[in-house]
mmCIF file of C-alpha atoms and ligand atoms in Angstrom:
data_model
loop_
_atom_site.group_PDB
_atom_site.id
_atom_site.type_symbol
_atom_site.label_atom_id
_atom_site.label_comp_id
_atom_site.label_asym_id
_atom_site.label_seq_id
_atom_site.Cartn_x
_atom_site.Cartn_y
_atom_site.Cartn_z
ATOM 1 C CA MET L 17 -0.052 -19.433 -23.029
ATOM 2 C CA LEU L 18 -0.779 -16.348 -25.107
ATOM 3 C CA ILE L 19 -3.613 -14.106 -24.081
ATOM 4 C CA LYS L 20 -5.595 -11.668 -26.173
ATOM 5 C CA GLY L 21 -8.271 -9.385 -24.766
ATOM 6 C CA VAL L 22 -11.123 -8.605 -27.140
ATOM 7 C CA VAL L 23 -13.568 -5.772 -26.466
ATOM 8 C CA PHE L 24 -17.261 -6.371 -27.146
ATOM 9 C CA GLN L 25 -20.065 -3.834 -26.976
ATOM 10 C CA LEU L 26 -23.352 -4.877 -25.431
ATOM 11 C CA ASP L 27 -26.459 -4.690 -27.601
ATOM 12 C CA ALA L 28 -28.540 -3.213 -24.760
ATOM 13 C CA ASP L 29 -28.078 -1.495 -21.431
ATOM 14 C CA LEU L 30 -27.043 -3.665 -18.529
ATOM 15 C CA PRO L 31 -29.993 -5.202 -16.686
ATOM 16 C CA SER L 32 -30.510 -3.701 -13.258
ATOM 17 C CA GLU L 33 -29.440 -6.902 -11.503
ATOM 18 C CA ALA L 34 -26.080 -6.721 -13.235
ATOM 19 C CA LYS L 35 -25.746 -3.040 -12.394
ATOM 20 C CA SER L 36 -26.262 -3.674 -8.718
ATOM 21 C CA LEU L 37 -23.826 -6.584 -8.914
ATOM 22 C CA LEU L 38 -21.200 -4.199 -10.313
ATOM 23 C CA GLU L 39 -21.811 -1.893 -7.374
ATOM 24 C CA ASP L 40 -21.600 -4.763 -4.902
ATOM 25 C CA PHE L 41 -18.419 -5.955 -6.520
ATOM 26 C CA ARG L 42 -16.844 -2.518 -6.277
ATOM 27 C CA LEU L 43 -17.808 -2.370 -2.637
ATOM 28 C CA ALA L 44 -16.290 -5.802 -2.013
ATOM 29 C CA VAL L 45 -13.067 -4.781 -3.800
ATOM 30 C CA ASN L 46 -12.746 -1.591 -1.803
ATOM 31 C CA ASN L 47 -13.421 -3.437 1.434
ATOM 32 C CA ALA L 48 -10.825 -6.034 0.526
ATOM 33 C CA VAL L 49 -8.336 -3.257 -0.247
ATOM 34 C CA ARG L 50 -8.947 -1.812 3.201
ATOM 35 C CA VAL L 51 -8.521 -5.208 4.841
ATOM 36 C CA GLY L 52 -5.377 -5.851 2.874
ATOM 37 C CA LEU L 53 -3.872 -2.507 3.875
ATOM 38 C CA GLN L 54 -4.597 -3.183 7.537
ATOM 39 C CA ALA L 55 -3.264 -6.717 7.484
ATOM 40 C CA ARG L 56 -0.405 -5.768 5.123
ATOM 41 C CA VAL L 57 -1.139 -8.548 2.698
ATOM 42 C CA THR L 58 -1.545 -8.371 -1.057
ATOM 43 C CA SER L 59 -2.128 -11.883 -2.293
ATOM 44 C CA ARG L 60 -5.519 -13.174 -3.264
ATOM 45 C CA ASN L 61 -5.114 -16.231 -1.085
ATOM 46 C CA ALA L 62 -4.133 -14.282 1.998
ATOM 47 C CA LEU L 63 -7.086 -11.929 1.547
ATOM 48 C CA ASN L 64 -9.325 -14.915 1.040
ATOM 49 C CA ARG L 65 -8.119 -16.496 4.277
ATOM 50 C CA ILE L 66 -8.529 -13.366 6.322
ATOM 51 C CA ALA L 67 -11.685 -11.884 4.936
ATOM 52 C CA TYR L 68 -13.810 -14.521 3.260
ATOM 53 C CA LYS L 69 -16.021 -15.268 6.262
ATOM 54 C CA ASP L 70 -16.900 -11.650 6.966
ATOM 55 C CA PHE L 71 -17.477 -10.961 3.324
ATOM 56 C CA ARG L 72 -19.757 -13.924 3.010
ATOM 57 C CA GLN L 73 -21.923 -12.405 5.701
ATOM 58 C CA GLU L 74 -21.874 -8.943 4.193
ATOM 59 C CA HIS L 75 -22.731 -10.190 0.724
ATOM 60 C CA PRO L 76 -24.795 -13.248 1.645
ATOM 61 C CA ARG L 77 -26.131 -14.056 -1.803
ATOM 62 C CA MET L 78 -23.293 -13.033 -4.061
ATOM 63 C CA TYR L 79 -21.976 -15.850 -6.182
ATOM 64 C CA ALA L 80 -18.931 -17.261 -4.326
ATOM 65 C CA LYS L 81 -16.635 -17.102 -7.358
ATOM 66 C CA HIS L 82 -17.359 -13.383 -7.769
ATOM 67 C CA LEU L 83 -16.309 -12.827 -4.202
ATOM 68 C CA VAL L 84 -13.015 -14.633 -4.734
ATOM 69 C CA SER L 85 -12.510 -12.647 -7.899
ATOM 70 C CA ALA L 86 -12.998 -9.419 -5.898
ATOM 71 C CA PHE L 87 -10.059 -10.523 -3.759
ATOM 72 C CA GLU L 88 -7.995 -10.991 -6.856
ATOM 73 C CA VAL L 89 -8.791 -7.525 -8.211
ATOM 74 C CA ALA L 90 -8.070 -6.046 -4.770
ATOM 75 C CA GLY L 91 -4.776 -7.941 -4.680
ATOM 76 C CA GLY L 92 -3.788 -6.347 -7.978
ATOM 77 C CA VAL L 93 -4.698 -2.873 -6.705
ATOM 78 C CA LEU L 94 -2.704 -3.447 -3.530
ATOM 79 C CA LYS L 95 0.347 -4.708 -5.401
ATOM 80 C CA ASN L 96 0.341 -1.628 -7.606
ATOM 81 C CA TYR L 97 0.031 0.571 -4.551
ATOM 82 C CA ARG L 98 2.886 -1.189 -2.769
ATOM 83 C CA ARG L 99 5.112 -0.894 -5.816
ATOM 84 C CA ARG L 100 4.481 2.835 -6.000
ATOM 85 C CA VAL L 101 5.098 3.338 -2.302
ATOM 86 C CA ARG L 102 8.389 1.456 -2.595
ATOM 87 C CA LYS L 103 9.431 3.584 -5.531
ATOM 88 C CA GLY L 104 8.690 6.642 -3.438
ATOM 89 C CA VAL L 105 5.944 7.888 -5.754
ATOM 90 C CA ALA L 106 3.426 9.993 -3.882
ATOM 91 C CA CYS L 107 0.022 8.323 -4.045
ATOM 92 C CA LYS L 108 -3.248 8.261 -2.219
ATOM 93 C CA VAL L 109 -4.667 5.225 -0.500
ATOM 94 C CA PRO L 110 -6.135 3.232 -3.384
ATOM 95 C CA TYR L 111 -9.842 3.303 -3.999
ATOM 96 C CA VAL L 112 -11.614 1.820 -6.996
ATOM 97 C CA LYS L 113 -14.032 4.306 -8.512
ATOM 98 C CA ARG L 114 -14.882 2.698 -11.776
ATOM 99 C CA LEU L 115 -17.698 0.190 -12.010
ATOM 100 C CA MET L 116 -16.177 -3.021 -13.199
ATOM 101 C CA MET L 117 -15.978 -6.641 -12.328
ATOM 102 C CA LYS L 118 -13.895 -9.578 -13.325
ATOM 103 C CA ALA L 119 -15.034 -13.173 -13.635
ATOM 104 C CA GLU L 120 -12.861 -16.188 -14.287
ATOM 105 C CA ASN L 121 -13.851 -18.543 -17.060
ATOM 106 C CA GLN L 122 -15.663 -20.941 -14.732
ATOM 107 C CA ALA L 123 -17.878 -18.103 -13.570
ATOM 108 C CA TYR L 124 -19.680 -17.379 -16.841
ATOM 109 C CA LYS L 125 -20.885 -19.163 -19.929
ATOM 110 C CA LEU L 126 -20.490 -17.823 -23.430
ATOM 111 C CA ASP L 127 -22.395 -19.257 -26.337
ATOM 112 C CA ARG L 128 -19.800 -18.689 -29.032
ATOM 113 C CA GLU L 129 -22.317 -19.206 -31.795
ATOM 114 C CA SER L 130 -24.824 -16.549 -30.793
ATOM 115 C CA GLY L 131 -22.600 -14.340 -28.638
ATOM 116 C CA THR L 132 -24.806 -14.613 -25.579
ATOM 117 C CA ILE L 133 -23.281 -14.605 -22.132
ATOM 118 C CA ASP L 134 -24.997 -16.374 -19.283
ATOM 119 C CA PHE L 135 -23.847 -14.509 -16.228
ATOM 120 C CA PRO L 136 -24.649 -15.628 -12.681
ATOM 121 C CA ILE L 137 -25.500 -12.813 -10.273
ATOM 122 C CA LYS L 138 -26.372 -14.690 -7.145
ATOM 123 C CA ALA L 139 -28.034 -17.943 -6.158
ATOM 124 C CA GLY L 140 -30.991 -18.458 -8.460
ATOM 125 C CA CYS L 141 -30.436 -15.309 -10.498
ATOM 126 C CA HIS L 142 -28.716 -15.240 -13.882
ATOM 127 C CA VAL L 143 -28.723 -12.547 -16.529
ATOM 128 C CA LYS L 144 -28.241 -12.864 -20.252
ATOM 129 C CA LEU L 145 -25.964 -10.370 -21.967
ATOM 130 C CA ASN L 146 -25.980 -10.115 -25.744
ATOM 131 C CA LEU L 147 -22.704 -9.128 -27.370
ATOM 132 C CA VAL L 148 -22.451 -7.208 -30.590
ATOM 133 C CA VAL L 149 -20.438 -9.574 -32.763
ATOM 134 C CA SER L 150 -18.677 -8.216 -35.826
ATOM 135 C CA GLN L 151 -16.496 -9.940 -38.373
ATOM 136 C CA TYR L 152 -13.473 -9.049 -36.261
ATOM 137 C CA HIS L 153 -14.997 -10.743 -33.233
ATOM 138 C CA ARG L 154 -15.952 -13.800 -35.293
ATOM 139 C CA LYS L 155 -12.255 -14.457 -35.925
ATOM 140 C CA TYR L 156 -11.831 -15.184 -32.236
ATOM 141 C CA MET L 157 -15.250 -16.654 -31.473
ATOM 142 C CA ASP L 158 -15.117 -19.199 -34.304
ATOM 143 C CA ASP L 159 -11.555 -20.361 -33.743
ATOM 144 C CA PRO L 160 -11.815 -23.658 -31.842
ATOM 145 C CA THR L 161 -8.117 -23.587 -30.880
ATOM 146 C CA LEU L 162 -8.773 -20.549 -28.686
ATOM 147 C CA SER L 163 -10.067 -21.158 -25.198
ATOM 148 C CA LEU L 164 -11.912 -18.635 -23.093
ATOM 149 C CA GLY L 165 -10.170 -16.804 -20.290
ATOM 150 C CA SER L 166 -11.467 -14.250 -17.857
ATOM 151 C CA LEU L 167 -14.250 -11.791 -18.538
ATOM 152 C CA THR L 168 -14.235 -8.173 -17.422
ATOM 153 C CA LEU L 169 -17.588 -6.479 -17.281
ATOM 154 C CA PHE L 170 -17.977 -2.694 -17.422
ATOM 155 C CA SER L 171 -21.206 -0.783 -17.454
ATOM 156 C CA ASP L 172 -21.086 -0.378 -21.223
ATOM 157 C CA ARG L 173 -18.836 -3.102 -22.547
ATOM 158 C CA VAL L 174 -17.246 -6.479 -21.960
ATOM 159 C CA ILE L 175 -13.671 -7.628 -22.418
ATOM 160 C CA ILE L 176 -13.229 -11.324 -23.004
ATOM 161 C CA THR L 177 -9.764 -12.827 -23.067
ATOM 162 C CA PHE L 178 -8.999 -15.618 -25.482
ATOM 163 C CA ARG L 179 -6.160 -17.981 -24.745
ATOM 164 C CA LYS L 180 -3.982 -19.842 -27.143
ATOM 165 C CA CYS L 181 -1.114 -22.284 -26.675
ATOM 166 C CA VAL L 182 2.107 -20.763 -28.007
ATOM 167 C CA PRO L 183 2.213 -21.964 -31.617
ATOM 168 C CA ALA L 184 5.369 -23.618 -32.955
ATOM 169 C CA LEU L 185 7.429 -21.216 -35.055
ATOM 170 C CA TYR L 186 7.783 -22.318 -38.655
ATOM 171 C CA ILE L 187 11.196 -22.974 -40.177
ATOM 172 C CA PRO L 188 11.847 -19.844 -42.206
ATOM 173 C CA ALA L 189 12.253 -20.235 -45.941
ATOM 174 C CA SER L 190 13.170 -16.590 -46.444
ATOM 175 C CA VAL L 191 14.059 -13.471 -44.492
ATOM 176 C CA LEU L 192 12.454 -10.073 -44.196
ATOM 177 C CA SER L 193 14.936 -7.644 -42.689
ATOM 178 C CA LEU L 194 13.545 -4.281 -41.609
ATOM 179 C CA ASP L 195 15.155 -1.067 -40.479
ATOM 180 C CA THR L 196 12.773 0.999 -38.357
ATOM 181 C CA ASN L 197 12.605 4.697 -39.085
ATOM 182 C CA GLU L 198 10.534 7.635 -38.004
ATOM 183 C CA ARG L 199 8.131 7.391 -40.910
ATOM 184 C CA SER L 200 8.598 3.919 -42.345
ATOM 185 C CA LEU L 201 9.944 0.424 -42.104
ATOM 186 C CA ASP L 202 12.460 -0.054 -44.883
ATOM 187 C CA GLY L 203 14.149 -3.250 -45.687
ATOM 188 C CA VAL L 204 14.846 -6.173 -47.898
ATOM 189 C CA PHE L 205 13.171 -9.463 -48.588
ATOM 190 C CA VAL L 206 15.437 -12.359 -49.499
ATOM 191 C CA ASP L 207 14.252 -15.776 -50.604
ATOM 192 C CA SER L 208 17.214 -18.037 -51.284
ATOM 193 C CA ASP L 209 15.145 -20.749 -53.045
ATOM 194 C CA SER L 210 13.566 -18.599 -55.682
ATOM 195 C CA GLU L 211 16.537 -16.234 -55.561
ATOM 196 C CA ALA L 212 14.133 -13.377 -55.228
ATOM 197 C CA SER L 213 15.519 -10.375 -53.494
ATOM 198 C CA VAL L 214 13.703 -7.109 -53.420
ATOM 199 C CA SER L 215 13.602 -3.905 -51.390
ATOM 200 C CA VAL L 216 10.479 -3.441 -49.319
ATOM 201 C CA LYS L 217 8.801 -0.522 -47.604
ATOM 202 C CA ALA L 218 5.936 0.003 -45.180
ATOM 203 C CA GLU L 219 5.117 3.638 -44.617
ATOM 204 C CA PHE L 220 3.469 5.332 -41.678
ATOM 205 C CA PRO L 221 4.003 9.056 -42.268
ATOM 206 C CA ASP L 222 0.953 9.955 -40.149
ATOM 207 C CA VAL L 223 2.629 8.875 -36.948
ATOM 208 C CA ALA L 224 5.167 11.688 -36.915
ATOM 209 C CA ILE L 225 2.496 14.174 -38.003
ATOM 210 C CA ILE L 226 0.171 13.111 -35.181
ATOM 211 C CA GLN L 227 2.986 13.363 -32.675
ATOM 212 C CA GLN L 228 3.815 16.858 -33.849
ATOM 213 C CA ARG L 229 0.193 17.999 -33.814
ATOM 214 C CA HIS L 230 -0.495 16.751 -30.314
ATOM 215 C CA HIS L 231 2.743 18.172 -29.057
ATOM 216 C CA ASP L 232 1.768 21.618 -30.362
ATOM 217 C CA ARG L 233 -1.677 21.270 -28.885
ATOM 218 C CA ARG L 234 -0.308 20.362 -25.472
ATOM 219 C CA ARG L 235 2.016 23.307 -25.533
ATOM 220 C CA ARG L 236 -0.864 25.627 -26.417
ATOM 221 C CA LEU L 237 -3.030 24.193 -23.646
ATOM 222 C CA GLN L 238 -0.318 24.696 -21.119
ATOM 223 C CA LYS L 239 0.018 28.315 -22.084
ATOM 224 C CA LYS L 240 -3.707 28.930 -22.106
ATOM 225 C CA LYS L 241 -4.321 27.223 -18.773
ATOM 226 C CA ALA L 242 -1.194 28.488 -17.068
ATOM 227 C CA HIS L 243 -3.329 29.877 -14.240
ATOM 228 C CA ASP L 244 -4.950 26.502 -13.577
ATOM 229 C CA ARG L 245 -2.473 23.691 -13.366
ATOM 230 C CA ARG L 246 -4.997 21.018 -12.515
ATOM 231 C CA THR L 247 -7.068 21.684 -15.634
ATOM 232 C CA ALA L 248 -3.929 21.951 -17.732
ATOM 233 C CA ARG L 249 -2.735 18.602 -16.460
ATOM 234 C CA ASN L 250 -6.065 16.902 -17.116
ATOM 235 C CA LEU L 251 -6.398 18.327 -20.589
ATOM 236 C CA CYS L 252 -2.837 17.386 -21.482
ATOM 237 C CA LYS L 253 -3.398 13.887 -20.214
ATOM 238 C CA ARG L 254 -6.437 13.583 -22.419
ATOM 239 C CA GLU L 255 -4.432 14.792 -25.396
ATOM 240 C CA GLY L 256 -1.787 12.195 -24.602
ATOM 241 C CA THR L 257 -4.286 9.363 -24.451
ATOM 242 C CA ARG L 258 -5.813 10.407 -27.750
ATOM 243 C CA GLU L 259 -2.415 10.656 -29.365
ATOM 244 C CA HIS L 260 -1.491 7.162 -28.210
ATOM 245 C CA HIS L 261 -4.745 5.688 -29.461
ATOM 246 C CA ARG L 262 -4.417 7.297 -32.851
ATOM 247 C CA ILE L 263 -0.804 6.224 -33.264
ATOM 248 C CA GLU L 264 -1.345 2.705 -32.018
ATOM 249 C CA TYR L 265 -4.150 2.178 -34.485
ATOM 250 C CA ARG L 266 -1.768 2.941 -37.339
ATOM 251 C CA LEU L 267 1.028 0.835 -35.918
ATOM 252 C CA HIS L 268 -1.290 -2.162 -35.662
ATOM 253 C CA GLN L 269 -2.155 -1.825 -39.328
ATOM 254 C CA VAL L 270 1.494 -1.682 -40.333
ATOM 255 C CA ALA L 271 2.359 -4.669 -38.146
ATOM 256 C CA ASP L 272 -0.517 -6.699 -39.599
ATOM 257 C CA ALA L 273 0.544 -5.939 -43.148
ATOM 258 C CA VAL L 274 4.171 -6.853 -42.487
ATOM 259 C CA LEU L 275 3.299 -10.080 -40.695
ATOM 260 C CA SER L 276 0.748 -11.171 -43.276
ATOM 261 C CA PHE L 277 3.468 -10.875 -45.866
ATOM 262 C CA ALA L 278 6.001 -12.705 -43.689
ATOM 263 C CA GLU L 279 3.563 -15.490 -42.874
ATOM 264 C CA ASP L 280 2.598 -15.862 -46.502
ATOM 265 C CA LYS L 281 6.239 -16.198 -47.530
ATOM 266 C CA LYS L 282 7.268 -18.203 -44.460
ATOM 267 C CA SER L 283 9.801 -15.517 -43.677
ATOM 268 C CA ALA L 284 11.742 -14.831 -40.544
ATOM 269 C CA VAL L 285 11.567 -11.164 -39.559
ATOM 270 C CA VAL L 286 14.783 -9.386 -38.578
ATOM 271 C CA LEU L 287 14.483 -6.180 -36.566
ATOM 272 C CA GLU L 288 16.995 -3.978 -34.828
ATOM 273 C CA ASP L 289 17.167 -4.220 -31.058
ATOM 274 C CA LEU L 290 16.060 -0.770 -29.946
ATOM 275 C CA THR L 291 16.546 -1.268 -26.229
ATOM 276 C CA GLY L 292 19.270 0.875 -24.807
ATOM 277 C CA ILE L 293 19.330 3.338 -27.675
ATOM 278 C CA ARG L 294 19.390 6.947 -26.681
ATOM 279 C CA TYR L 295 19.853 10.065 -28.649
ATOM 280 C CA LYS L 296 22.285 12.692 -27.610
ATOM 281 C CA ARG L 297 20.444 15.640 -29.006
ATOM 282 C CA GLY L 298 18.627 18.710 -27.864
ATOM 283 C CA LYS L 299 15.241 18.520 -26.195
ATOM 284 C CA ASP L 300 13.294 19.393 -29.284
ATOM 285 C CA MET L 301 15.080 16.924 -31.484
ATOM 286 C CA ASN L 302 14.647 14.291 -28.836
ATOM 287 C CA ARG L 303 10.934 14.704 -28.874
ATOM 288 C CA ARG L 304 10.620 14.787 -32.611
ATOM 289 C CA LEU L 305 12.533 11.587 -32.886
ATOM 290 C CA SER L 306 10.826 10.071 -29.877
ATOM 291 C CA LEU L 307 11.590 6.380 -29.858
ATOM 292 C CA TRP L 308 8.263 5.482 -28.345
ATOM 293 C CA PRO L 309 6.342 4.705 -31.556
ATOM 294 C CA ARG L 310 9.207 2.612 -32.855
ATOM 295 C CA ARG L 311 9.529 0.583 -29.710
ATOM 296 C CA LYS L 312 5.769 0.240 -29.630
ATOM 297 C CA LEU L 313 5.754 -0.959 -33.233
ATOM 298 C CA HIS L 314 8.358 -3.565 -32.384
ATOM 299 C CA SER L 315 6.435 -4.809 -29.395
ATOM 300 C CA ILE L 316 3.262 -5.054 -31.498
ATOM 301 C CA ILE L 317 5.109 -6.918 -34.240
ATOM 302 C CA GLU L 318 6.716 -9.283 -31.747
ATOM 303 C CA TYR L 319 3.463 -9.991 -29.987
ATOM 304 C CA LYS L 320 1.491 -10.562 -33.152
ATOM 305 C CA ALA L 321 4.309 -12.671 -34.584
ATOM 306 C CA GLN L 322 4.202 -14.923 -31.559
ATOM 307 C CA TRP L 323 0.458 -15.300 -31.960
ATOM 308 C CA ARG L 324 0.912 -16.262 -35.630
ATOM 309 C CA GLY L 325 4.037 -18.391 -35.171
ATOM 310 C CA VAL L 326 6.309 -16.083 -37.186
ATOM 311 C CA PRO L 327 9.956 -16.170 -36.022
ATOM 312 C CA VAL L 328 11.373 -12.750 -35.162
ATOM 313 C CA PHE L 329 15.057 -12.017 -34.538
ATOM 314 C CA LYS L 330 16.383 -8.893 -32.910
ATOM 315 C CA VAL L 331 19.917 -7.875 -33.760
ATOM 316 C CA ASP L 332 22.331 -5.298 -32.427
ATOM 317 C CA PRO L 333 21.979 -2.253 -34.700
ATOM 318 C CA ARG L 334 25.434 -0.884 -33.919
ATOM 319 C CA ASN L 335 26.980 0.732 -37.000
ATOM 320 C CA SER L 336 24.142 -0.536 -39.160
ATOM 321 C CA SER L 337 23.648 2.927 -40.605
ATOM 322 C CA ARG L 338 27.355 3.526 -41.209
ATOM 323 C CA LYS L 339 28.676 0.258 -42.539
ATOM 324 C CA CYS L 340 29.153 -0.667 -46.151
ATOM 325 C CA PRO L 341 27.673 -4.133 -46.721
ATOM 326 C CA ALA L 342 29.916 -4.733 -49.738
ATOM 327 C CA CYS L 343 33.366 -4.010 -48.308
ATOM 328 C CA GLY L 344 32.719 -3.662 -44.593
ATOM 329 C CA ARG L 345 34.147 -0.177 -44.194
ATOM 330 C CA ILE L 346 32.603 1.966 -41.466
ATOM 331 C CA GLN L 347 31.974 5.588 -42.282
ATOM 332 C CA ASP L 348 31.968 8.555 -39.970
ATOM 333 C CA SER L 349 28.950 10.337 -41.290
ATOM 334 C CA ARG L 350 25.484 8.890 -41.621
ATOM 335 C CA MET L 351 23.767 11.820 -43.252
ATOM 336 C CA GLY L 352 22.173 12.042 -46.657
ATOM 337 C CA ALA L 353 19.440 10.004 -48.273
ATOM 338 C CA GLU L 354 21.921 7.780 -50.051
ATOM 339 C CA PHE L 355 24.722 5.751 -48.581
ATOM 340 C CA VAL L 356 27.836 6.066 -50.726
ATOM 341 C CA CYS L 357 31.065 4.182 -50.124
ATOM 342 C CA ASP L 358 34.562 4.680 -51.567
ATOM 343 C CA CYS L 359 34.428 1.161 -52.997
ATOM 344 C CA GLY L 360 31.672 2.265 -55.367
ATOM 345 C CA TRP L 361 28.746 0.900 -53.385
ATOM 346 C CA HIS L 362 25.732 3.136 -53.119
ATOM 347 C CA LEU L 363 22.221 2.488 -51.884
ATOM 348 C CA ASP L 364 19.258 4.131 -50.166
ATOM 349 C CA ARG L 365 20.427 4.810 -46.619
ATOM 350 C CA HIS L 366 17.552 2.962 -44.907
ATOM 351 C CA ILE L 367 17.726 -0.061 -47.186
ATOM 352 C CA ASN L 368 21.452 -0.143 -46.623
ATOM 353 C CA ALA L 369 20.914 -0.270 -42.862
ATOM 354 C CA SER L 370 18.508 -3.188 -43.217
ATOM 355 C CA LEU L 371 21.120 -5.039 -45.296
ATOM 356 C CA ASN L 372 23.555 -4.618 -42.437
ATOM 357 C CA LEU L 373 20.968 -5.943 -39.995
ATOM 358 C CA LEU L 374 20.466 -8.936 -42.261
ATOM 359 C CA GLN L 375 24.206 -9.569 -42.409
ATOM 360 C CA THR L 376 24.433 -9.414 -38.634
ATOM 361 C CA ALA L 377 21.550 -11.863 -38.328
ATOM 362 C CA ILE L 378 23.214 -14.240 -40.780
ATOM 363 C CA SER L 379 26.586 -14.068 -39.082
ATOM 364 C CA ASN L 380 24.872 -14.802 -35.760
ATOM 365 C CA GLY L 381 23.405 -17.931 -37.343
ATOM 366 C CA MET L 382 19.860 -16.662 -36.991
ATOM 367 C CA ALA L 383 18.791 -17.004 -40.588
ATOM 368 C CA GLY L 384 19.906 -20.571 -41.205
ATOM 369 C CA GLY L 385 21.873 -21.195 -44.362
ATOM 370 C CA LEU L 386 20.494 -18.216 -46.176
ATOM 371 C CA ARG L 387 22.805 -16.584 -48.689
ATOM 372 C CA PHE L 388 22.321 -13.372 -50.522
ATOM 373 C CA ASP L 389 24.150 -11.060 -52.814
ATOM 374 C CA PRO L 390 24.043 -7.419 -51.733
ATOM 375 C CA GLY L 391 24.439 -6.401 -55.359
ATOM 376 C CA ALA L 392 20.921 -7.633 -56.081
ATOM 377 C CA PHE L 393 19.454 -4.668 -54.229
ATOM 378 C CA GLN L 394 20.992 -2.042 -56.401
ATOM 379 C CA HIS L 395 18.123 -2.071 -58.819
ATOM 380 C CA ASP L 396 15.222 0.254 -58.377
ATOM 381 C CA VAL L 397 12.343 -2.095 -57.680
ATOM 382 C CA MET L 398 10.526 -1.508 -54.455
ATOM 383 C CA MET L 399 7.728 -3.609 -53.032
ATOM 384 C CA ILE L 400 5.235 -1.776 -50.851
ATOM 385 C CA LEU L 401 4.144 -3.830 -47.851
ATOM 386 C CA TYR L 402 1.900 -1.136 -46.486
ATOM 387 C CA ASP L 403 0.732 2.143 -47.881
ATOM 388 C CA PRO L 404 -1.362 4.379 -45.633
ATOM 389 C CA VAL L 405 -3.507 5.503 -48.548
ATOM 390 C CA ARG L 406 -4.397 2.089 -49.883
ATOM 391 C CA GLY L 407 -3.922 0.059 -46.728
ATOM 392 C CA ALA L 408 -2.196 -3.280 -47.070
ATOM 393 C CA ARG L 409 -0.909 -4.443 -50.435
ATOM 394 C CA SER L 410 -3.565 -5.150 -52.988
ATOM 395 C CA GLU L 411 -2.087 -8.472 -54.159
ATOM 396 C CA PRO L 412 -1.909 -10.754 -51.144
ATOM 397 C CA ASN L 413 0.122 -13.466 -52.893
ATOM 398 C CA GLY L 414 2.969 -11.010 -53.226
ATOM 399 C CA THR L 415 4.216 -12.462 -56.480
ATOM 400 C CA SER L 416 3.874 -9.291 -58.450
ATOM 401 C CA CYS L 417 5.843 -6.277 -57.447
ATOM 402 C CA ILE L 418 4.893 -2.696 -57.728
ATOM 403 C CA GLY L 419 7.628 -1.158 -59.794
ATOM 404 C CA GLU L 420 8.642 2.139 -58.305
ATOM 405 C CA VAL L 421 11.688 4.233 -58.760
ATOM 406 C CA ALA L 422 13.324 4.355 -55.374
HETATM 407 ZN ZN1 LIG Y 15 32.320 -0.160 -49.441
#
């Protein structure tokens, strides 16, 4: 089962009944946490066994399913706490401060047409919550193959999870092989039927710029607030959260553009396996080339691909930036924008790496009976899958290429 959480805003403030329910729920969670700590249990069922009776008396009119759900939330809090204690991380006894509550799908009703939630508070008392439904939300609300999962209610918004059975992956008719770099995905698209083979590119130059900017800002904050470490820490944390949000937004756009293309062409996507890669460089270089956005991009692509049924293969990137795809020689140096080999082969360094990834995928039997001729990529046509200025490609059928001198 695949799960996707979708955030909805509410069209009005929470009714007072719902507000007091949130407070009751928080109280129940914190009580359950206390009980769980005393009894040294963390599972929802154990908490339920131990505490249900007392809780029933303390919250006599709360809807029973909400009470059980409080045990589940408390169980999660306790498990996190136990994990941290085991790891030896210093942490306080957990206490939930935020107003929130979780309800399983039997505990609420959503009218998917109008976006109205019928939410039970206690016996004989229901509230209606109206969601703000945009075009983005419609995609999920109107899709009958998606079933509703749990609902998380906050004081200003609602998260509804949609569930989907894992779709069958299509049999790829072509391959999109991508090398992941600091500022772009570069690669090749090979379709053995139509014998089309073209270099592709999806650029995200902003990501490195945002990283740099926030890094500078954090450094400045630390200097400015050197006398107050608590404030410095809080401000830096806020900077970090902002940075992640801004970068993730861009990565999602890139991933969507790449996968729309792949889905349209019934392509398999080949990526390098980034796990286990480390850079042996100085601290500064390490940060600049932080792997985080690239790993994040891969995880977004993989997740979205699963949701859409696009097959993704990860291959070992060893030597992919140093090997010559024509003669197989491995070079010592990997510098320079162009890869040049003694045998006469030369190609853009990033594209060259993606060719090597593709060859690895083929030799591992991942790409079926696909054949390709590396020589076909030595012309200068480049197809842009994503351009930060224009967004995704303007021609969704992908038949016409944007001629660009590489
Ligand atoms: Zn060569």
